[in-house]
Short mmCIF file of C-alpha atoms in Angstrom, two decimals:
data_model
loop_
_atom_site.label_atom_id
_atom_site.label_comp_id
_atom_site.label_asym_id
_atom_site.label_seq_id
_atom_site.Cartn_x
_atom_site.Cartn_y
_atom_site.Cartn_z
CA MET A 1156 88.17 72.68 100.50
CA ASN A 1157 86.06 74.72 102.92
CA ASN A 1158 88.37 77.56 102.19
CA THR A 1159 88.05 77.71 98.63
CA ALA A 1160 87.94 81.21 97.59
CA THR A 1161 85.74 82.04 94.79
CA ALA A 1162 87.19 84.84 92.46
CA GLN A 1163 84.64 86.26 90.21
CA PRO A 1164 86.30 87.54 87.12
CA ALA A 1165 85.22 89.89 84.64
CA THR A 1166 83.24 87.18 82.90
CA GLY A 1167 80.87 87.06 85.87
CA VAL A 1168 81.42 83.24 86.17
CA PRO A 1169 82.52 82.15 89.08
CA THR A 1170 85.98 80.16 89.62
CA PRO A 1171 87.10 78.11 92.52
CA LEU A 1172 90.57 79.23 93.51
CA LEU A 1173 92.61 79.39 96.76
CA ALA A 1174 94.20 82.45 97.60
CA ASP A 1175 98.00 82.73 96.47
CA TRP A 1176 100.49 83.77 98.41
CA ARG A 1177 100.87 86.45 96.66
CA ASP A 1178 97.31 87.76 97.47
CA TYR A 1179 98.36 87.58 101.23
CA PHE A 1180 101.69 89.42 100.40
CA ALA A 1181 99.38 92.07 98.90
CA LEU A 1182 97.16 92.48 102.19
CA LEU A 1183 100.53 93.52 103.86
CA LYS A 1184 100.80 96.86 101.91
CA PRO A 1185 104.09 96.09 101.24
CA ARG A 1186 105.23 99.67 99.47
CA VAL A 1187 103.84 101.61 102.81
CA MET A 1188 106.26 98.68 104.64
CA THR A 1189 109.31 99.86 102.74
CA LEU A 1190 109.09 103.33 104.30
CA VAL A 1191 108.22 101.82 107.58
CA ILE A 1192 111.38 99.32 107.74
CA PHE A 1193 113.48 102.49 106.15
CA THR A 1194 112.63 105.01 109.05
CA ALA A 1195 112.65 102.28 111.74
CA ALA A 1196 116.12 100.89 110.61
CA CYS A 1197 117.49 104.71 110.54
CA ALA A 1198 116.08 105.07 114.08
CA MET A 1199 118.01 101.68 115.26
CA VAL A 1200 121.22 102.93 113.85
CA ALA A 1201 120.68 106.41 115.27
CA ALA A 1202 119.96 105.04 118.77
CA PRO A 1203 122.56 104.75 121.57
CA GLY A 1204 123.94 101.25 122.17
CA SER A 1205 124.39 98.36 120.34
CA LEU A 1206 122.65 95.52 119.32
CA HIS A 1207 123.77 92.03 117.68
CA PRO A 1208 122.95 91.95 114.11
CA PHE A 1209 120.72 88.99 114.47
CA LEU A 1210 118.38 90.65 116.99
CA ALA A 1211 118.86 93.92 114.96
CA PHE A 1212 117.19 92.08 112.12
CA THR A 1213 114.96 90.57 114.14
CA GLY A 1214 113.54 93.61 115.45
CA ILE A 1215 113.48 95.29 111.86
CA LEU A 1216 111.49 92.34 110.54
CA CYS A 1217 109.24 92.36 113.64
CA ILE A 1218 108.31 96.27 112.67
CA ALA A 1219 107.73 95.08 109.19
CA VAL A 1220 105.59 92.23 109.83
CA ALA A 1221 103.60 94.62 112.56
CA ALA A 1222 103.04 96.98 109.73
CA GLY A 1223 101.92 94.63 107.34
CA ALA A 1224 99.54 93.17 110.34
CA ALA A 1225 98.02 96.84 110.68
CA GLY A 1226 97.62 96.77 106.82
CA ALA A 1227 95.82 93.60 106.36
CA LEU A 1228 93.58 94.53 109.33
CA ASN A 1229 93.07 98.04 107.52
CA GLN A 1230 92.06 95.99 104.28
CA TRP A 1231 89.96 93.86 106.53
CA TYR A 1232 87.87 96.63 107.57
CA GLU A 1233 88.00 98.83 104.72
CA ALA A 1234 87.28 96.41 102.07
CA ASP A 1235 84.03 98.18 101.15
CA ILE A 1236 85.41 101.50 100.28
CA ASP A 1237 88.58 100.00 98.73
CA ALA A 1238 86.11 98.00 95.93
CA LEU A 1239 84.51 101.74 95.41
CA MET A 1240 87.99 103.35 94.32
CA LYS A 1241 90.05 102.87 91.34
CA ARG A 1242 93.44 102.80 93.20
CA THR A 1243 92.25 100.21 95.80
CA ALA A 1244 89.61 98.20 93.74
CA LYS A 1245 92.36 95.43 92.50
CA ARG A 1246 93.17 94.79 96.21
CA PRO A 1247 92.71 91.02 97.02
CA LEU A 1248 89.61 91.53 99.17
CA PRO A 1249 87.80 93.63 96.81
CA ALA A 1250 88.91 91.81 93.73
CA GLY A 1251 87.54 88.74 95.36
CA LYS A 1252 90.52 86.65 95.78
CA LEU A 1253 90.47 86.43 99.68
CA GLN A 1254 87.80 86.23 101.76
CA LYS A 1255 87.41 88.95 105.12
CA PRO A 1256 87.75 86.10 107.89
CA GLU A 1257 91.08 85.04 106.24
CA ALA A 1258 92.42 88.44 105.88
CA LEU A 1259 91.00 89.38 109.85
CA ALA A 1260 93.02 85.91 110.99
CA PHE A 1261 96.05 86.76 108.74
CA GLY A 1262 96.41 90.40 110.24
CA VAL A 1263 95.51 89.02 113.89
CA ILE A 1264 98.06 86.34 113.86
CA LEU A 1265 100.96 88.37 112.37
CA GLY A 1266 100.44 91.23 114.63
CA ILE A 1267 100.03 89.03 117.81
CA GLY A 1268 103.31 87.19 116.50
CA SER A 1269 105.41 90.26 115.83
CA VAL A 1270 104.68 91.82 119.35
CA ALA A 1271 105.25 88.46 121.01
CA ILE A 1272 108.82 87.85 119.05
CA MET A 1273 109.89 91.46 119.65
CA GLY A 1274 109.33 91.26 123.06
CA LEU A 1275 110.77 87.89 123.67
CA ALA A 1276 114.21 88.89 121.30
CA LEU A 1277 114.35 92.22 122.34
CA ASN A 1278 112.56 93.93 124.96
CA TRP A 1279 108.93 94.83 126.20
CA VAL A 1280 109.22 98.34 125.91
CA ALA A 1281 109.37 98.27 122.12
CA ALA A 1282 107.14 95.38 121.78
CA ALA A 1283 104.51 97.80 123.78
CA TRP A 1284 105.21 100.55 121.25
CA LEU A 1285 104.58 97.96 118.61
CA ALA A 1286 101.33 97.00 119.85
CA VAL A 1287 100.42 100.65 120.22
CA SER A 1288 101.46 101.36 116.73
CA ILE A 1289 99.04 98.47 115.25
CA LEU A 1290 96.18 99.40 117.26
CA PHE A 1291 96.46 103.02 116.73
CA TYR A 1292 96.71 102.39 112.99
CA VAL A 1293 93.50 99.89 113.04
CA VAL A 1294 91.40 101.26 115.91
CA VAL A 1295 92.08 105.03 115.81
CA TYR A 1296 93.01 105.70 112.23
CA THR A 1297 90.81 103.19 110.46
CA ALA A 1298 87.78 102.26 112.16
CA TRP A 1299 87.28 105.65 114.14
CA LEU A 1300 88.63 108.53 112.35
CA LYS A 1301 88.83 108.03 108.59
CA ARG A 1302 85.49 107.71 107.94
CA ARG A 1303 84.67 110.70 110.28
CA THR A 1304 86.69 113.56 110.11
CA PRO A 1305 88.57 115.50 107.36
CA GLN A 1306 91.49 115.35 110.20
CA ASN A 1307 91.87 111.73 109.81
CA ILE A 1308 95.23 112.00 108.22
CA VAL A 1309 96.66 114.29 110.74
CA ILE A 1310 95.99 112.13 113.81
CA GLY A 1311 96.63 109.04 111.71
CA GLY A 1312 100.11 110.24 110.88
CA ALA A 1313 101.09 109.09 114.17
CA ALA A 1314 100.53 105.64 113.09
CA GLY A 1315 103.28 105.95 110.38
CA ALA A 1316 105.56 107.68 113.29
CA PHE A 1317 105.42 104.87 116.17
CA PRO A 1318 107.57 102.65 113.89
CA VAL A 1319 110.71 105.22 114.81
CA ILE A 1320 109.81 104.89 118.49
CA CYS A 1321 109.42 101.37 118.40
CA GLY A 1322 113.24 100.90 116.22
CA TRP A 1323 114.70 103.22 119.21
CA ALA A 1324 113.28 101.46 121.51
CA ALA A 1325 114.47 98.19 120.50
CA VAL A 1326 118.01 99.15 120.52
CA ALA A 1327 117.86 101.51 123.61
CA GLY A 1328 115.30 100.51 125.66
CA GLU A 1329 113.75 103.73 126.10
CA THR A 1330 112.50 106.87 124.02
CA PRO A 1331 114.48 109.88 124.46
CA MET A 1332 113.92 113.69 122.97
CA LEU A 1333 115.40 112.61 119.39
CA ALA A 1334 113.24 109.94 119.24
CA TRP A 1335 110.33 111.99 119.65
CA ILE A 1336 111.51 114.44 117.30
CA LEU A 1337 111.73 111.92 114.78
CA PHE A 1338 108.32 110.90 115.65
CA ALA A 1339 107.16 114.70 115.16
CA ILE A 1340 108.97 114.91 111.67
CA ILE A 1341 107.11 111.91 110.13
CA PHE A 1342 103.68 112.73 111.84
CA LEU A 1343 104.02 116.80 110.43
CA TRP A 1344 105.19 115.33 106.93
CA THR A 1345 102.08 112.83 106.80
CA PRO A 1346 99.41 115.56 106.16
CA PRO A 1347 101.10 117.46 103.06
CA HIS A 1348 102.35 114.28 101.46
CA PHE A 1349 98.84 112.63 101.65
CA TRP A 1350 97.13 115.64 100.99
CA ALA A 1351 98.82 116.18 97.85
CA LEU A 1352 97.93 112.89 96.94
CA ALA A 1353 94.35 113.43 97.83
CA LEU A 1354 94.11 116.76 95.92
CA PHE A 1355 94.63 114.69 92.48
CA MET A 1356 92.43 111.85 93.50
CA GLU A 1357 90.09 113.90 95.16
CA ALA A 1358 87.15 112.25 92.98
CA ASP A 1359 88.22 108.70 94.05
CA TYR A 1360 87.86 109.78 97.97
CA ALA A 1361 84.42 111.42 97.22
CA LYS A 1362 83.04 108.67 95.13
CA ALA A 1363 84.15 106.14 98.29
CA GLY A 1364 82.52 109.00 100.95
CA VAL A 1365 85.94 109.16 102.69
CA PRO A 1366 86.01 112.73 104.10
CA MET A 1367 89.48 113.55 103.08
CA LEU A 1368 90.46 117.35 103.34
CA PRO A 1369 89.85 118.04 99.56
CA VAL A 1370 86.29 116.61 99.48
CA THR A 1371 85.02 118.06 102.79
CA HIS A 1372 86.65 121.77 102.66
CA GLY A 1373 88.01 122.12 99.01
CA LEU A 1374 91.11 122.41 96.93
CA LYS A 1375 91.86 125.60 97.90
CA GLU A 1376 91.59 125.04 101.62
CA THR A 1377 93.65 121.61 101.33
CA ARG A 1378 96.44 123.87 99.57
CA ARG A 1379 96.39 126.12 102.55
CA GLN A 1380 96.81 123.28 105.03
CA ILE A 1381 99.75 121.64 103.07
CA LEU A 1382 101.67 125.05 103.26
CA ALA A 1383 100.64 125.39 106.91
CA TYR A 1384 101.74 121.91 107.57
CA SER A 1385 104.98 122.09 105.45
CA ALA A 1386 105.95 125.43 107.51
CA LEU A 1387 105.54 123.33 110.81
CA LEU A 1388 107.51 120.39 109.48
CA VAL A 1389 110.72 122.21 108.33
CA PRO A 1390 111.52 124.09 111.65
CA VAL A 1391 110.81 120.71 113.58
CA THR A 1392 113.57 118.93 111.22
CA ILE A 1393 115.92 121.64 112.23
CA ALA A 1394 115.62 121.16 115.48
CA PRO A 1395 118.21 118.19 116.40
CA PRO A 1396 121.33 120.00 115.45
CA LEU A 1397 120.07 123.27 117.44
CA LEU A 1398 119.75 121.25 120.31
CA GLY A 1399 122.56 119.32 120.06
CA LEU A 1400 121.35 116.12 119.47
CA THR A 1401 123.04 115.91 115.72
CA GLY A 1402 125.69 117.43 113.91
CA TRP A 1403 125.07 120.00 111.39
CA ALA A 1404 125.87 117.33 108.31
CA TYR A 1405 122.27 116.37 109.03
CA GLY A 1406 121.23 120.21 110.08
CA GLY A 1407 122.85 121.38 106.69
CA THR A 1408 120.75 118.36 104.78
CA ALA A 1409 117.43 119.34 106.78
CA ILE A 1410 117.86 122.86 105.63
CA THR A 1411 118.51 122.11 102.26
CA LEU A 1412 115.89 119.62 101.93
CA GLY A 1413 113.49 121.73 103.72
CA VAL A 1414 113.95 125.14 101.55
CA ILE A 1415 113.12 122.49 98.52
CA PHE A 1416 109.90 121.11 100.34
CA MET A 1417 108.70 124.93 101.07
CA VAL A 1418 109.05 125.94 97.56
CA MET A 1419 107.12 123.01 96.40
CA ALA A 1420 104.24 123.46 98.94
CA TRP A 1421 104.27 127.24 98.17
CA ASN A 1422 103.86 125.80 94.53
CA VAL A 1423 100.62 123.91 95.40
CA TYR A 1424 99.53 126.97 97.40
CA ARG A 1425 99.71 129.06 94.15
CA SER A 1426 98.40 126.38 91.95
CA SER A 1427 94.78 126.82 90.82
CA ALA A 1428 94.39 123.68 89.01
CA THR A 1429 91.12 121.62 89.50
CA LEU A 1430 91.59 118.88 87.22
CA ALA A 1431 93.77 115.68 88.29
CA ALA A 1432 95.53 115.98 84.99
CA ASP A 1433 96.39 119.39 85.23
CA MET A 1434 98.04 119.15 88.81
CA VAL A 1435 101.84 118.91 88.22
CA ALA A 1436 102.83 120.98 91.40
CA GLU A 1437 100.90 118.69 93.65
CA LYS A 1438 101.93 115.20 91.78
CA LYS A 1439 105.69 117.02 92.03
CA LEU A 1440 105.26 117.55 95.98
CA PHE A 1441 103.71 114.04 96.32
CA LYS A 1442 106.80 112.46 94.99
CA PHE A 1443 109.47 114.70 96.11
CA SER A 1444 108.03 114.24 99.78
CA LEU A 1445 108.69 110.88 99.53
CA LEU A 1446 112.22 111.27 98.34
CA TYR A 1447 112.31 114.06 101.14
CA LEU A 1448 111.97 111.82 104.08
CA ALA A 1449 114.28 109.32 102.49
CA CYS A 1450 116.88 112.13 102.48
CA LEU A 1451 116.43 113.38 105.97
CA PHE A 1452 116.50 110.04 107.52
CA GLY A 1453 119.52 108.92 105.35
CA ALA A 1454 121.37 112.40 106.63
CA LEU A 1455 120.91 111.54 110.32
CA VAL A 1456 122.19 108.09 109.72
CA ALA A 1457 125.10 109.37 108.08
CA ASP A 1458 125.51 112.04 110.70
CA VAL A 1459 125.64 109.39 113.65
CA LEU A 1460 127.82 106.97 111.64
CA LEU A 1461 130.48 109.11 110.03
CA LEU A 1462 130.72 112.01 112.74
CA PRO A 1463 132.50 111.55 116.19
CA MET B 998 78.64 78.47 92.80
CA ASN B 999 80.98 75.93 91.34
CA ILE B 1000 82.91 75.00 94.76
CA ASP B 1001 82.26 71.83 94.07
CA PRO B 1002 85.31 69.93 92.97
CA ALA B 1003 83.45 67.02 90.84
CA THR B 1004 82.05 69.90 88.59
CA TRP B 1005 85.59 71.39 87.65
CA THR B 1006 86.53 71.66 84.13
CA ALA B 1007 90.28 70.42 83.80
CA ASP B 1008 91.52 74.15 83.49
CA GLU B 1009 89.84 74.95 86.99
CA ARG B 1010 91.26 71.56 88.13
CA ALA B 1011 94.94 72.69 87.04
CA ALA B 1012 94.85 76.35 88.49
CA PHE B 1013 93.59 75.00 91.87
CA MET B 1014 96.51 72.49 91.83
CA ALA B 1015 99.14 75.12 90.66
CA ARG B 1016 98.04 77.69 93.47
CA ARG B 1017 97.71 75.14 96.13
CA ALA B 1018 101.32 74.05 95.33
CA SER B 1019 102.41 77.47 95.37
CA ARG B 1020 100.66 77.97 98.57
CA ASN B 1021 102.35 74.81 100.37
CA ARG B 1022 105.67 75.93 99.16
CA ALA B 1023 105.32 79.07 100.52
CA ILE B 1024 103.90 77.87 104.15
CA GLY B 1025 106.98 75.29 104.22
CA ILE B 1026 109.42 78.23 103.68
CA LEU B 1027 107.51 80.46 106.22
CA LEU B 1028 107.68 77.38 108.55
CA VAL B 1029 111.48 76.96 108.15
CA ALA B 1030 112.14 80.60 108.39
CA MET B 1031 110.03 80.60 111.58
CA VAL B 1032 112.39 77.99 113.12
CA ALA B 1033 115.67 79.37 111.64
CA LEU B 1034 114.54 82.82 113.54
CA PHE B 1035 113.81 81.06 116.84
CA PHE B 1036 116.78 79.23 116.62
CA GLY B 1037 118.85 82.37 116.08
CA ILE B 1038 117.21 84.25 118.95
CA THR B 1039 118.01 81.71 121.28
CA VAL B 1040 121.55 81.09 120.42
CA VAL B 1041 122.43 85.16 120.57
CA ARG B 1042 120.47 85.38 123.64
CA MET B 1043 122.00 82.35 125.38
CA SER B 1044 125.31 83.95 124.39
CA GLY B 1045 124.44 86.82 126.50
CA GLN B 1046 125.46 89.42 123.18
CA VAL B 1047 121.88 91.02 123.38
CA SER B 1048 122.58 94.68 123.92
CA ALA B 1049 124.58 97.30 125.62
CA PRO B 1050 122.32 100.71 125.68
CA THR B 1051 124.46 103.74 126.65
CA THR B 1052 123.18 107.06 127.47
CA ALA B 1053 120.28 108.48 125.69
CA THR B 1054 122.53 110.81 123.17
CA ALA B 1055 122.76 110.07 119.82
CA SER B 1056 125.67 112.08 118.67
#
């Protein structure tokens, strides 16, 4: 009974409860994991070389579990500010469903396990990149940058981009230029995506004292930065066909999606809404940015699979 | 702090038992999955069908 967690329900009466498996699953940030799995799987398909289906499954599993481990360690470190924000207050730690040492142990075990299995089952290049991705997210982004600089999202975006490198390295054992272009796409996609969210969640971040760009530099500067990063992102997405690394099936999709993305970023730039409820363009950009990345990587896979 | 099982109400005991059963099932499933994963990895690697990387061009 030593590991009995004591949940603190709204009534204020402590109730002895063991943490449920769902609480541990929530620590993994399953929604973030979905995007990681998708981009890593696309990179594995696009990478040259062949891999036994079972090992491919193992590679994706390791990348997903590593992302989950990073999410668990992120929640372990940020339990104090998660409790202050409406969006995160129901997570297992701030809700009292889990204790911090449990979350720490869970994250460390999953992280070490995923790296070890990736190395033993596939190759140690992929395992090394997987370890880098976990450490980058937890140490560089969560512990170092997030509470110190409004550029947290920019540099932290690399953490979300590493799974592509891991996926590519799992198949090919190396990371050539196309892998790094895919990395750059996710890296440059992250600021417009998260800043669009931060615009209509600005009050939450301000309450928690997180120096997100809308909090430190205002809404107008954030909108300008969204447009600037979008203008950097679109040319990078078109680079693969220009360099002869993919066909124009992907290229055409990238151009079409890029035009739509730029129009939406421009609408955000032109917006002057100050209340979250009025931020229609920002919410549209946030939602579209998810679809944008999925379609872009889907087009890459289609290009590689369908065209000679 | 009500962590002494002797002081639990019937509802608290039932909630605790249900969670412990659920957690035990989850751990059991995970252990079986780990065994299957390691068995599969071993079989594939011993069969020599790991990977055959080619030159680094995607198209």
